[in-house]
DNA sequence: CATATTTCAGCGCAACTGAAATAA
DNA sequence: CTTATTTCAGTTCCGCTGAAATAT
């Protein structure tokens, strides 16, 4: 069998990851996409607007707004007007959202372990570094 | 900023890959998902049934069948009854499908180059190996 | 005036569930 | 009888486009 494309391997990996995460998260009544949004928000410490999130997800601001609205109805995210720009709503986790994210992280810890079972600790760090560089190639400009 | 989860990085990478591939493929009137199906079929040399493909994509056989149907209407895939199992339809590329896949590969060659710009040749091979191992962790059982 | 964010309204379709027919 | 593949029918929902209001 010839060497498959890197893009194909990344797609395969994402399918595998998403599939396992779905199963791990379904008992928490949250989808992989919803979890990822929570994680993005947490990762960037509540500084993001809905429009900024939409760009990181490569989706339209309208679609992201719907996603956010779902998470707001679930009381996992909240919006607060930016003091400097009254039109911008900064998004952050609620206490409930923070707790759920914590539970999600616990739930998928073993998913991550399973996936990385074939890699040594050093290789895992190498892998992390490589993905980081791949992501960096997409943003000579800083993320907005 | 603390070390982000590997699963998060893989998700980010997939979003980036899909976004760029969409732009590269739209002039060929094919979606990333459709391209990936063609690539899967090509990669496995026409031995797959729709049901087998659906498992690899972690989607229901019904959904995969619809995807296949679209590609059949586009005359990119064809079905042929398995000589040993009259119920099973083996899927393979048509001549047109083979040509389009070739064009797609050309179109996304530079996408791949861009993404891997930050990695040396050796690192690229390392990366390929790591993803291979991650995928292997999901199939102690051989793929059906 | 140009640009960015948010929101309302409507649309298309991709992937789902349910059910049934065929075949090993 | 059980299991796997395919297919028909109906449905839900995600992400899209268009348009408008608000604010810089």
Short mmCIF file of C-alpha atoms (C1' of nucleotides) in Angstrom, two decimals:
data_model
loop_
_atom_site.label_atom_id
_atom_site.label_comp_id
_atom_site.label_asym_id
_atom_site.label_seq_id
_atom_site.Cartn_x
_atom_site.Cartn_y
_atom_site.Cartn_z
CA UNK A 1 0.00 0.00 0.00
CA UNK A 2 1.42 3.36 -0.93
CA UNK A 3 2.02 6.16 1.52
CA UNK A 4 -1.24 7.89 2.23
CA UNK A 5 -1.54 11.64 2.15
CA UNK A 6 -0.95 13.55 5.36
CA UNK A 7 -4.27 15.35 4.84
CA UNK A 8 -6.00 12.00 4.62
CA UNK A 9 -4.33 10.81 7.81
CA UNK A 10 -5.38 13.95 9.65
CA UNK A 11 -8.95 13.44 8.48
CA UNK A 12 -8.88 9.81 9.57
CA UNK A 13 -7.49 10.84 12.95
CA UNK A 14 -10.20 13.44 13.40
CA UNK A 15 -12.93 10.91 12.57
CA UNK A 16 -11.46 8.50 15.11
CA UNK A 17 -11.09 11.21 17.76
CA UNK A 18 -14.59 12.58 17.24
CA UNK A 19 -16.15 9.14 17.30
CA UNK A 20 -14.53 8.23 20.60
CA UNK A 21 -15.19 11.60 22.16
CA UNK A 22 -18.87 11.36 21.21
CA UNK A 23 -19.20 8.11 23.09
CA UNK A 24 -17.28 9.44 26.08
CA UNK A 25 -19.33 12.64 26.26
CA UNK A 26 -22.83 11.40 25.56
CA UNK A 27 -23.40 10.53 29.22
CA UNK A 28 -22.77 14.21 29.98
CA UNK A 29 -25.39 15.28 27.42
CA UNK A 30 -22.99 17.35 25.42
CA UNK A 31 -21.81 17.05 21.82
CA UNK A 32 -18.21 17.13 20.68
CA UNK A 33 -18.76 20.48 19.00
CA UNK A 34 -20.29 21.95 22.14
CA UNK A 35 -17.45 20.62 24.25
CA UNK A 36 -14.92 22.07 21.81
CA UNK A 37 -16.54 25.49 22.05
CA UNK A 38 -16.41 25.34 25.85
CA UNK A 39 -12.79 24.29 25.65
CA UNK A 40 -11.96 27.14 23.22
CA UNK A 41 -13.62 29.64 25.52
CA UNK A 42 -11.85 28.28 28.57
CA UNK A 43 -8.55 28.13 26.73
CA UNK A 44 -8.75 31.81 25.85
CA UNK A 45 -9.99 32.93 29.24
CA UNK A 46 -13.27 34.52 28.26
CA UNK A 47 -11.77 37.12 26.01
CA UNK A 48 -13.50 35.93 22.88
CA UNK A 49 -16.53 37.33 21.12
CA UNK A 50 -18.90 35.15 19.14
CA UNK A 51 -17.49 36.61 15.93
CA UNK A 52 -13.96 35.73 16.94
CA UNK A 53 -14.97 32.19 17.80
CA UNK A 54 -16.67 31.80 14.44
CA UNK A 55 -13.44 32.63 12.67
CA UNK A 56 -11.50 30.06 14.64
CA UNK A 57 -14.07 27.46 13.77
CA UNK A 58 -14.18 28.56 10.15
CA UNK A 59 -17.91 28.98 10.33
CA UNK A 60 -20.25 31.93 9.83
CA UNK A 61 -20.93 34.22 12.80
CA UNK A 62 -24.62 33.30 12.56
CA UNK A 63 -23.90 29.60 12.95
CA UNK A 64 -21.59 30.22 15.86
CA UNK A 65 -24.20 32.43 17.46
CA UNK A 66 -26.66 29.55 17.38
CA UNK A 67 -24.12 27.26 18.97
CA UNK A 68 -23.50 29.85 21.67
CA UNK A 69 -27.22 30.30 22.17
CA UNK A 70 -27.63 26.58 22.82
CA UNK A 71 -24.85 26.71 25.39
CA UNK A 72 -26.41 29.79 26.96
CA UNK A 73 -29.75 28.02 27.29
CA UNK A 74 -27.88 25.21 29.00
CA UNK A 75 -26.42 27.83 31.35
CA UNK A 76 -22.88 26.86 30.42
CA UNK A 77 -21.81 30.13 28.82
CA UNK A 78 -22.63 33.75 29.54
CA UNK A 79 -22.12 36.99 27.66
CA UNK A 80 -20.96 40.30 29.04
CA UNK A 81 -20.61 43.57 27.18
CA UNK A 82 -17.03 44.58 26.56
CA UNK A 83 -16.36 47.73 28.61
CA UNK A 84 -14.45 49.31 25.73
CA UNK A 85 -16.81 48.30 22.91
CA UNK A 86 -20.48 48.31 23.76
CA UNK A 87 -21.33 46.34 20.63
CA UNK A 88 -19.06 43.39 21.52
CA UNK A 89 -20.22 40.62 23.83
CA UNK A 90 -17.38 38.77 25.51
CA UNK A 91 -18.15 35.13 26.20
CA UNK A 92 -17.12 33.25 29.30
CA UNK A 93 -17.94 30.07 31.17
CA UNK A 94 -20.52 30.06 33.92
CA UNK A 95 -19.77 28.19 37.14
CA UNK A 96 -21.87 25.34 35.78
CA UNK A 97 -19.96 25.47 32.50
CA UNK A 98 -16.64 25.35 34.30
CA UNK A 99 -17.76 22.31 36.27
CA UNK A 100 -19.09 20.51 33.20
CA UNK A 101 -15.89 21.20 31.31
CA UNK A 102 -14.01 19.67 34.22
CA UNK A 103 -16.20 16.57 34.06
CA UNK A 104 -15.73 16.39 30.29
CA UNK A 105 -11.98 16.53 30.69
CA UNK A 106 -12.12 13.66 33.13
CA UNK A 107 -14.35 11.70 30.77
CA UNK A 108 -12.01 12.05 27.82
CA UNK A 109 -8.75 11.62 29.69
CA UNK A 110 -8.79 7.92 29.04
CA UNK A 111 -9.77 8.49 25.41
CA UNK A 112 -6.59 10.46 25.03
CA UNK A 113 -4.61 7.76 26.82
CA UNK A 114 -5.96 5.10 24.50
CA UNK A 115 -5.19 7.12 21.41
CA UNK A 116 -1.65 7.83 22.51
CA UNK A 117 -1.01 4.33 23.83
CA UNK A 118 1.36 3.59 20.94
CA UNK A 119 3.48 6.69 21.52
CA UNK A 120 6.19 7.24 24.08
CA UNK A 121 6.10 10.31 26.29
CA UNK A 122 8.79 11.92 24.16
CA UNK A 123 6.95 11.08 20.94
CA UNK A 124 3.76 12.54 22.36
CA UNK A 125 5.54 15.83 22.98
CA UNK A 126 7.04 15.68 19.49
CA UNK A 127 3.58 15.13 18.09
CA UNK A 128 2.20 18.07 20.03
CA UNK A 129 5.01 20.22 18.69
CA UNK A 130 4.35 19.15 15.09
CA UNK A 131 0.64 19.89 15.28
CA UNK A 132 1.49 23.24 16.82
CA UNK A 133 3.70 24.07 13.87
CA UNK A 134 1.06 22.97 11.41
CA UNK A 135 -1.45 25.27 13.09
CA UNK A 136 1.10 28.08 13.13
CA UNK A 137 1.46 27.82 9.36
CA UNK A 138 -2.11 29.04 9.11
CA UNK A 139 -1.55 32.23 10.99
CA UNK A 140 1.36 34.38 10.09
CA UNK A 141 -1.15 36.95 11.20
CA UNK A 142 -2.14 36.61 14.85
CA UNK A 143 -5.61 35.21 15.52
CA UNK A 144 -8.21 37.92 15.81
CA UNK B 1 -0.78 29.57 28.28
CA UNK B 2 -0.97 26.03 29.47
CA UNK B 3 -0.41 23.01 27.30
CA UNK B 4 -3.52 22.37 25.29
CA UNK B 5 -4.97 18.90 25.01
CA UNK B 6 -3.82 16.74 22.14
CA UNK B 7 -7.45 16.10 21.22
CA UNK B 8 -7.99 19.85 21.00
CA UNK B 9 -4.96 20.25 18.77
CA UNK B 10 -6.14 17.48 16.47
CA UNK B 11 -9.53 19.16 16.24
CA UNK B 12 -7.93 22.51 15.48
CA UNK B 13 -5.77 20.88 12.82
CA UNK B 14 -8.76 19.23 11.22
CA UNK B 15 -10.68 22.51 11.11
CA UNK B 16 -7.71 24.18 9.46
CA UNK B 17 -7.21 21.32 6.99
CA UNK B 18 -10.88 21.15 6.06
CA UNK B 19 -11.13 24.89 5.61
CA UNK B 20 -8.18 25.01 3.23
CA UNK B 21 -9.21 21.93 1.35
CA UNK B 22 -12.70 23.36 0.82
CA UNK B 23 -11.25 26.40 -0.84
CA UNK B 24 -8.86 24.33 -2.96
CA UNK B 25 -11.57 21.90 -4.08
CA UNK B 26 -14.49 24.22 -4.73
CA UNK B 27 -13.34 24.98 -8.26
CA UNK B 28 -13.64 21.23 -8.93
CA UNK B 29 -17.24 21.24 -7.64
CA UNK B 30 -16.56 18.66 -4.96
CA UNK B 31 -16.79 18.83 -1.19
CA UNK B 32 -14.12 17.72 1.23
CA UNK B 33 -16.31 14.84 2.38
CA UNK B 34 -16.92 13.71 -1.18
CA UNK B 35 -13.22 13.92 -1.96
CA UNK B 36 -12.41 11.92 1.17
CA UNK B 37 -14.82 9.19 0.12
CA UNK B 38 -13.21 9.01 -3.32
CA UNK B 39 -9.82 8.87 -1.69
CA UNK B 40 -10.92 6.08 0.69
CA UNK B 41 -12.29 4.08 -2.21
CA UNK B 42 -9.17 4.59 -4.26
CA UNK B 43 -6.94 3.82 -1.29
CA UNK B 44 -8.62 0.46 -0.79
CA UNK B 45 -8.76 -0.43 -4.44
CA UNK B 46 -12.50 -0.86 -4.89
CA UNK B 47 -12.88 -3.62 -2.35
CA UNK B 48 -15.20 -1.70 -0.06
CA UNK B 49 -18.95 -1.95 0.32
CA UNK B 50 -21.07 1.00 1.37
CA UNK B 51 -21.53 -0.59 4.80
CA UNK B 52 -17.78 -0.96 5.28
CA UNK B 53 -17.20 2.64 4.25
CA UNK B 54 -19.83 3.82 6.72
CA UNK B 55 -17.96 2.15 9.57
CA UNK B 56 -14.70 3.79 8.61
CA UNK B 57 -16.43 7.14 8.58
CA UNK B 58 -18.26 6.39 11.82
CA UNK B 59 -21.57 7.21 10.22
CA UNK B 60 -24.73 5.22 9.64
CA UNK B 61 -24.95 3.04 6.51
CA UNK B 62 -27.93 5.11 5.41
CA UNK B 63 -25.97 8.33 5.48
CA UNK B 64 -23.05 6.79 3.64
CA UNK B 65 -25.43 5.39 1.05
CA UNK B 66 -26.68 8.88 0.34
CA UNK B 67 -23.17 10.15 -0.04
CA UNK B 68 -22.40 7.28 -2.42
CA UNK B 69 -25.60 8.00 -4.34
CA UNK B 70 -24.52 11.58 -4.91
CA UNK B 71 -21.16 10.41 -6.22
CA UNK B 72 -22.88 7.86 -8.41
CA UNK B 73 -25.10 10.54 -9.91
CA UNK B 74 -21.94 12.49 -10.61
CA UNK B 75 -20.61 9.38 -12.38
CA UNK B 76 -17.57 9.27 -10.10
CA UNK B 77 -18.30 5.95 -8.40
CA UNK B 78 -19.89 2.74 -9.59
CA UNK B 79 -21.22 -0.33 -7.82
CA UNK B 80 -20.74 -3.95 -8.84
CA UNK B 81 -22.20 -7.03 -7.17
CA UNK B 82 -19.64 -9.06 -5.30
CA UNK B 83 -19.30 -12.37 -7.15
CA UNK B 84 -19.24 -14.28 -3.86
CA UNK B 85 -22.04 -12.40 -2.09
CA UNK B 86 -24.92 -11.31 -4.22
CA UNK B 87 -26.18 -8.94 -1.54
CA UNK B 88 -22.95 -6.92 -1.34
CA UNK B 89 -22.20 -4.10 -3.76
CA UNK B 90 -18.50 -3.38 -4.14
CA UNK B 91 -17.72 0.25 -4.86
CA UNK B 92 -15.06 1.48 -7.22
CA UNK B 93 -14.04 4.61 -9.07
CA UNK B 94 -15.21 5.25 -12.60
CA UNK B 95 -12.73 6.54 -15.16
CA UNK B 96 -14.18 10.00 -14.55
CA UNK B 97 -13.80 9.52 -10.80
CA UNK B 98 -10.20 8.46 -11.19
CA UNK B 99 -9.47 11.54 -13.28
CA UNK B 100 -11.21 13.88 -10.84
CA UNK B 101 -9.37 12.37 -7.90
CA UNK B 102 -6.13 13.01 -9.78
CA UNK B 103 -7.15 16.64 -10.31
CA UNK B 104 -8.09 16.96 -6.64
CA UNK B 105 -4.74 15.63 -5.57
CA UNK B 106 -3.02 18.22 -7.72
CA UNK B 107 -5.26 20.94 -6.30
CA UNK B 108 -4.44 20.11 -2.71
CA UNK B 109 -0.75 19.38 -3.16
CA UNK B 110 0.10 22.96 -2.33
CA UNK B 111 -2.29 22.96 0.61
CA UNK B 112 -0.28 20.13 2.05
CA UNK B 113 2.96 21.95 1.29
CA UNK B 114 1.74 25.05 3.10
CA UNK B 115 0.62 23.12 6.14
CA UNK B 116 3.90 21.25 6.40
CA UNK B 117 6.04 24.28 5.66
CA UNK B 118 7.24 24.43 9.25
CA UNK B 119 8.34 20.79 9.33
CA UNK B 120 11.50 19.26 7.94
CA UNK B 121 11.29 16.25 5.67
CA UNK B 122 12.31 14.00 8.56
CA UNK B 123 9.75 15.57 10.89
CA UNK B 124 7.05 15.10 8.28
CA UNK B 125 7.80 11.40 8.17
CA UNK B 126 7.81 11.29 11.96
CA UNK B 127 4.45 12.99 11.99
CA UNK B 128 3.06 10.52 9.48
CA UNK B 129 4.32 7.68 11.66
CA UNK B 130 2.72 9.14 14.79
CA UNK B 131 -0.68 9.57 13.17
CA UNK B 132 -0.40 6.04 11.85
CA UNK B 133 0.16 4.76 15.37
CA UNK B 134 -2.75 6.79 16.71
CA UNK B 135 -5.01 5.29 14.06
CA UNK B 136 -3.64 1.83 14.80
CA UNK B 137 -4.70 2.18 18.43
CA UNK B 138 -8.29 2.18 17.24
CA UNK B 139 -8.10 -1.15 15.52
CA UNK B 140 -6.63 -4.03 17.38
CA UNK B 141 -9.27 -5.72 15.29
CA UNK B 142 -8.63 -5.40 11.55
CA UNK B 143 -10.94 -3.04 9.71
CA UNK B 144 -13.96 -4.82 8.34
"C1'" DC C 1 -18.54 56.27 4.93
"C1'" DA C 2 -16.42 51.87 5.95
"C1'" DT C 3 -15.98 48.16 9.04
"C1'" DA C 4 -17.15 44.87 12.80
"C1'" DT C 5 -20.56 42.58 15.82
"C1'" DT C 6 -24.86 40.95 16.73
"C1'" DT C 7 -29.46 39.34 15.59
"C1'" DC C 8 -33.86 38.06 12.91
"C1'" DA C 9 -35.73 35.25 9.23
"C1'" DG C 10 -35.74 31.62 5.97
"C1'" DC C 11 -33.53 27.75 3.52
"C1'" DG C 12 -31.08 23.47 2.17
"C1'" DC C 13 -29.28 19.45 3.20
"C1'" DA C 14 -26.51 16.17 5.66
"C1'" DA C 15 -26.92 12.69 8.92
"C1'" DC C 16 -30.17 10.66 11.82
"C1'" DT C 17 -34.08 6.97 13.23
"C1'" DG C 18 -37.38 3.50 11.86
"C1'" DA C 19 -38.66 -0.25 9.04
"C1'" DA C 20 -38.42 -3.67 5.50
"C1'" DA C 21 -36.45 -6.70 1.89
"C1'" DT C 22 -32.68 -9.67 0.52
"C1'" DA C 23 -29.09 -12.89 1.23
"C1'" DA C 24 -25.44 -15.63 3.73
"C1'" DC D 1 -32.81 -18.02 13.42
"C1'" DT D 2 -29.39 -14.64 13.40
"C1'" DT D 3 -26.58 -11.44 11.16
"C1'" DA D 4 -25.09 -8.22 7.43
"C1'" DT D 5 -26.16 -5.27 3.47
"C1'" DT D 6 -29.01 -2.41 1.07
"C1'" DT D 7 -32.87 0.69 0.45
"C1'" DC D 8 -37.30 3.48 1.31
"C1'" DA D 9 -39.50 6.99 4.14
"C1'" DG D 10 -39.67 10.55 7.35
"C1'" DT D 11 -37.37 13.85 10.36
"C1'" DT D 12 -34.23 16.77 12.79
"C1'" DC D 13 -30.80 19.90 12.99
"C1'" DC D 14 -26.60 22.27 11.59
"C1'" DG D 15 -24.66 25.66 8.94
"C1'" DC D 16 -25.74 28.58 5.19
"C1'" DT D 17 -27.50 33.24 2.82
"C1'" DG D 18 -29.87 37.65 3.12
"C1'" DA D 19 -30.90 41.68 5.57
"C1'" DA D 20 -30.96 44.96 9.22
"C1'" DA D 21 -29.64 47.31 13.56
"C1'" DT D 22 -25.86 48.97 16.44
"C1'" DA D 23 -21.46 50.77 17.35
"C1'" DT D 24 -16.53 52.22 16.24
#
